[in-house]
XYZ file of C-alpha atoms in Angstrom:
284
model
C 0.000 0.000 0.000
C 1.426 3.394 -0.967
C 1.074 6.357 1.311
C 0.542 9.945 0.170
C 0.582 12.544 2.908
C 0.759 16.291 3.191
C 3.842 17.805 4.787
C 2.372 18.568 8.193
C 1.125 15.032 8.718
C 4.324 13.495 7.383
C 6.520 15.457 9.746
C 4.403 14.356 12.645
C 4.893 10.688 11.591
C 7.793 10.334 10.709
C 37.839 -1.704 -4.815
C 37.771 -3.425 -8.075
C 35.501 -1.800 -10.561
C 32.414 -3.812 -11.485
C 31.589 -4.524 -15.112
C 28.684 -2.095 -15.483
C 30.483 1.127 -14.563
C 29.721 4.007 -16.872
C 32.498 5.018 -19.261
C 34.568 7.657 -17.460
C 36.928 8.436 -20.344
C 36.340 10.740 -23.271
C 37.488 8.177 -25.823
C 34.312 6.302 -26.747
C 31.200 8.326 -25.878
C 27.971 6.479 -26.631
C 25.906 7.594 -29.606
C 22.193 7.654 -30.331
C 20.387 9.414 -33.152
C 17.841 10.800 -30.707
C 20.499 12.752 -28.777
C 21.309 16.353 -29.686
C 24.075 18.456 -28.155
C 24.391 21.847 -26.497
C 27.836 23.468 -26.440
C 28.959 24.728 -23.064
C 31.280 27.565 -22.084
C 33.996 25.199 -20.805
C 34.470 23.651 -24.247
C 32.427 20.581 -23.433
C 28.988 19.692 -24.619
C 25.948 18.183 -23.003
C 23.573 15.703 -24.596
C 19.817 16.085 -24.494
C 16.659 14.473 -25.812
C 13.881 16.880 -26.750
C 10.350 16.712 -28.093
C 8.492 19.724 -29.414
C 5.155 20.559 -27.870
C 3.055 23.084 -26.045
C 3.640 24.551 -22.599
C 3.472 23.587 -19.861
C 6.647 21.675 -20.709
C 8.459 18.994 -18.723
C 12.190 19.060 -17.965
C 13.802 15.899 -16.556
C 17.189 15.676 -14.819
C 18.296 12.061 -14.243
C 20.269 10.761 -11.297
C 24.054 10.754 -11.016
C 25.437 9.190 -14.222
C 21.821 8.614 -15.238
C 20.791 8.290 -18.864
C 18.464 10.763 -20.637
C 17.005 7.796 -22.512
C 16.358 5.556 -19.510
C 12.989 4.000 -18.597
C 11.755 6.994 -16.570
C 12.527 9.733 -19.129
C 11.175 7.629 -21.993
C 7.964 7.072 -20.036
C 7.755 10.843 -19.464
C 8.462 11.470 -23.147
C 5.611 9.145 -24.099
C 3.283 10.994 -21.738
C 4.259 14.368 -23.187
C 3.977 13.127 -26.774
C 0.533 11.687 -26.141
C -0.665 14.912 -24.531
C 1.082 17.420 -26.777
C 3.503 18.814 -24.179
C 7.113 19.801 -24.792
C 9.684 17.501 -23.194
C 13.398 17.775 -22.444
C 15.694 15.222 -20.792
C 19.278 16.321 -20.200
C 22.617 14.635 -19.569
C 24.925 16.635 -17.318
C 28.569 16.871 -18.364
C 30.896 13.968 -17.608
C 28.129 11.376 -17.943
C 27.175 9.085 -20.809
C 26.394 11.173 -23.899
C 27.985 14.270 -22.340
C 31.432 12.844 -21.604
C 33.435 15.067 -23.943
C 34.618 16.408 -20.572
C 35.819 13.832 -18.041
C 33.782 13.576 -14.870
C 37.003 14.159 -12.925
C 37.179 17.619 -14.528
C 33.591 18.497 -13.654
C 32.602 20.533 -10.631
C 29.263 20.815 -8.906
C 28.992 24.263 -10.466
C 29.452 22.629 -13.880
C 26.322 20.541 -13.369
C 24.212 23.391 -12.011
C 25.358 25.509 -14.952
C 24.412 22.730 -17.362
C 20.877 22.608 -15.977
C 20.489 26.387 -16.100
C 21.826 26.570 -19.649
C 19.499 23.823 -20.848
C 16.525 25.461 -19.128
C 17.273 28.895 -20.598
C 18.233 27.814 -24.124
C 16.178 24.698 -24.790
C 12.808 25.357 -23.124
C 10.057 27.931 -23.534
C 7.337 28.971 -21.143
C 6.589 27.392 -17.804
C 8.041 24.002 -16.938
C 7.352 21.197 -14.525
C 10.845 20.247 -13.388
C 11.466 16.621 -12.461
C 14.664 15.322 -10.887
C 15.659 11.841 -9.798
C 18.101 11.166 -6.928
C 21.091 13.514 -7.460
C 19.031 15.110 -10.216
C 16.466 15.998 -7.562
C 19.098 18.181 -5.887
C 19.917 19.933 -9.160
C 16.208 20.244 -10.026
C 15.506 21.939 -6.693
C 18.358 24.394 -7.261
C 16.991 25.088 -10.737
C 13.505 25.754 -9.367
C 15.017 28.205 -6.881
C 16.948 30.029 -9.602
C 14.071 30.200 -12.110
C 10.928 30.560 -9.958
C 8.974 32.609 -12.495
C 9.097 29.787 -15.051
C 8.763 26.829 -12.683
C 5.194 25.526 -12.738
C 5.875 22.587 -10.435
C 8.659 20.482 -8.938
C 8.739 16.688 -8.662
C 11.661 14.958 -6.994
C 12.045 11.178 -7.145
C 14.147 9.695 -4.311
C 15.764 13.131 -3.911
C 19.397 13.181 -2.857
C 19.746 16.764 -1.656
C 23.086 17.357 0.135
C 24.080 13.682 -0.173
C 27.413 14.256 -1.885
C 29.032 16.022 1.071
C 26.916 14.388 3.771
C 27.983 10.916 2.619
C 31.588 12.042 2.925
C 30.959 13.380 6.415
C 28.974 10.407 7.719
C 30.441 7.363 5.943
C 34.022 6.671 7.120
C 34.972 4.523 4.132
C 33.965 7.279 1.703
C 35.738 9.989 3.705
C 38.961 7.983 3.953
C 39.078 7.160 0.240
C 38.263 10.719 -0.828
C 40.918 12.133 1.498
C 43.568 9.643 0.384
C 42.929 9.388 -3.365
C 40.639 12.289 -4.208
C 37.870 10.041 -5.515
C 35.526 7.274 -4.480
C 33.672 4.570 -6.389
C 30.185 4.470 -4.894
C 28.521 1.080 -5.230
C 24.868 1.324 -6.276
C 22.467 -1.334 -5.028
C 19.413 -0.563 -7.143
C 20.438 0.777 -10.531
C 19.530 -1.125 -13.679
C 22.034 0.797 -15.801
C 25.154 1.025 -13.648
C 26.728 -0.758 -10.671
C 28.920 2.078 -9.427
C 29.601 5.780 -9.965
C 32.699 7.913 -9.507
C 32.625 10.775 -7.003
C 35.510 13.245 -6.752
C 36.555 14.996 -3.571
C 36.610 18.429 -5.180
C 32.999 18.023 -6.338
C 31.947 16.765 -2.904
C 33.599 19.703 -1.166
C 32.224 22.252 -3.612
C 28.723 20.802 -3.208
C 28.653 22.226 0.328
C 28.135 25.636 -1.291
C 24.847 24.303 -2.684
C 23.507 22.829 0.563
C 19.737 23.062 0.866
C 18.749 21.105 3.952
C 20.191 23.551 6.489
C 17.795 26.404 5.692
C 14.356 27.178 4.308
C 13.863 26.186 0.660
C 11.856 29.098 -0.697
C 9.907 27.339 -3.435
C 6.288 28.490 -3.873
C 5.112 26.227 -6.711
C 3.483 22.808 -6.142
C 6.069 20.299 -4.846
C 5.763 16.519 -4.993
C 8.280 14.104 -3.485
C 8.186 10.380 -4.282
C 10.398 8.051 -2.245
C 10.608 4.397 -1.301
C 10.826 3.153 2.254
C 13.007 0.409 0.759
C 15.571 2.773 -0.815
C 19.054 1.416 -0.031
C 20.972 4.173 -1.872
C 19.275 7.370 -0.659
C 17.342 6.863 2.571
C 13.783 8.162 2.503
C 14.650 10.480 5.388
C 16.231 12.735 2.746
C 12.809 13.155 1.163
C 11.298 13.908 4.569
C 13.994 16.501 5.273
C 13.341 18.145 1.922
C 9.629 18.403 2.693
C 10.481 19.873 6.077
C 12.579 22.619 4.518
C 10.093 23.831 1.908
C 8.811 27.220 3.006
C 5.746 26.952 5.280
C 4.086 29.538 3.025
C 3.716 26.798 0.406
C 0.588 24.778 1.168
C 0.815 22.562 -1.923
C 3.528 20.131 -0.816
C 3.024 16.369 -0.688
C 5.147 13.260 -0.304
C 4.335 9.766 -1.529
C 6.051 6.878 0.264
C 6.171 3.496 -1.450
C 6.775 0.454 0.774
C 8.648 -1.892 -1.571
C 10.006 -0.018 -4.589
C 13.776 0.415 -4.656
C 15.803 3.549 -5.302
C 15.001 3.645 -9.023
C 11.228 3.157 -8.612
C 11.152 1.164 -11.842
C 8.608 -1.388 -10.664
C 4.965 -1.092 -11.716
C 3.822 0.790 -8.618
C 6.783 3.173 -8.814
C 6.311 3.998 -12.488
C 2.534 4.355 -12.154
C 2.985 6.681 -9.166
C 5.388 8.848 -11.166
C 2.954 8.926 -14.109
C 0.011 9.867 -11.889
C 2.034 12.634 -10.267
C 3.136 13.966 -13.653
C -0.450 13.997 -14.846
C -1.615 15.836 -11.747
C 0.863 18.685 -12.129
C 0.871 18.862 -15.921
C -2.901 19.288 -15.972
C -3.225 21.711 -13.057
C -0.121 23.910 -13.137
């Protein structure tokens, strides 16, 4: 049984590299005819998948090393195509289709800048912004920086502040980052990748983008979807995000799923995401 609750009620209740590691070099970037590219100021380029359509549009930011053509964005693209809405799924630099710049040379500011550039140059009108895991952090920052064009915000297993908090709270990550400058984070519930590379300079810089230590002044409708069974980003991160949204915003809800994993790719997870998309796309 899934649980959807408003914020007030919720807060009252509440290394050898594996085979499926994303390509971290710039030598053999993947290709797909559906992917287009946006040049960035640092000489790199970011891949994106876009469908033309009417506003309100939908912008999706996948999780860390996530693919813009994964099951969730393709489901969202199908929804937008069927209902005539514009759609954009982006690939931040250093990942997959955007690895003309090595992830080791990317900063947290690089990724925030990628999202802002894509939003400003590739979308028109108001947007429902959707972010998954790490992408939920970037999506929230984007909503804060472009409030006038943000019609709604949906975060899926949001990982706000995780990059530096994991360093601070997980001894094995802290030791490896301090000694080598990078850490291979093993993922337990990713269909596309077993592990991702985190650099110490990105983790340290991410502190400048912390959100969970102050009020998050977002006034548009906010929806958070998280699994109680998430082994990669504990659902308490979703609860903390809800807690920090300004109390002036009365349209904030969280949906907790009892069995879905981090990716929410099971039937109940995907149907919950679709229902939430439909709610905001038809009311915002």
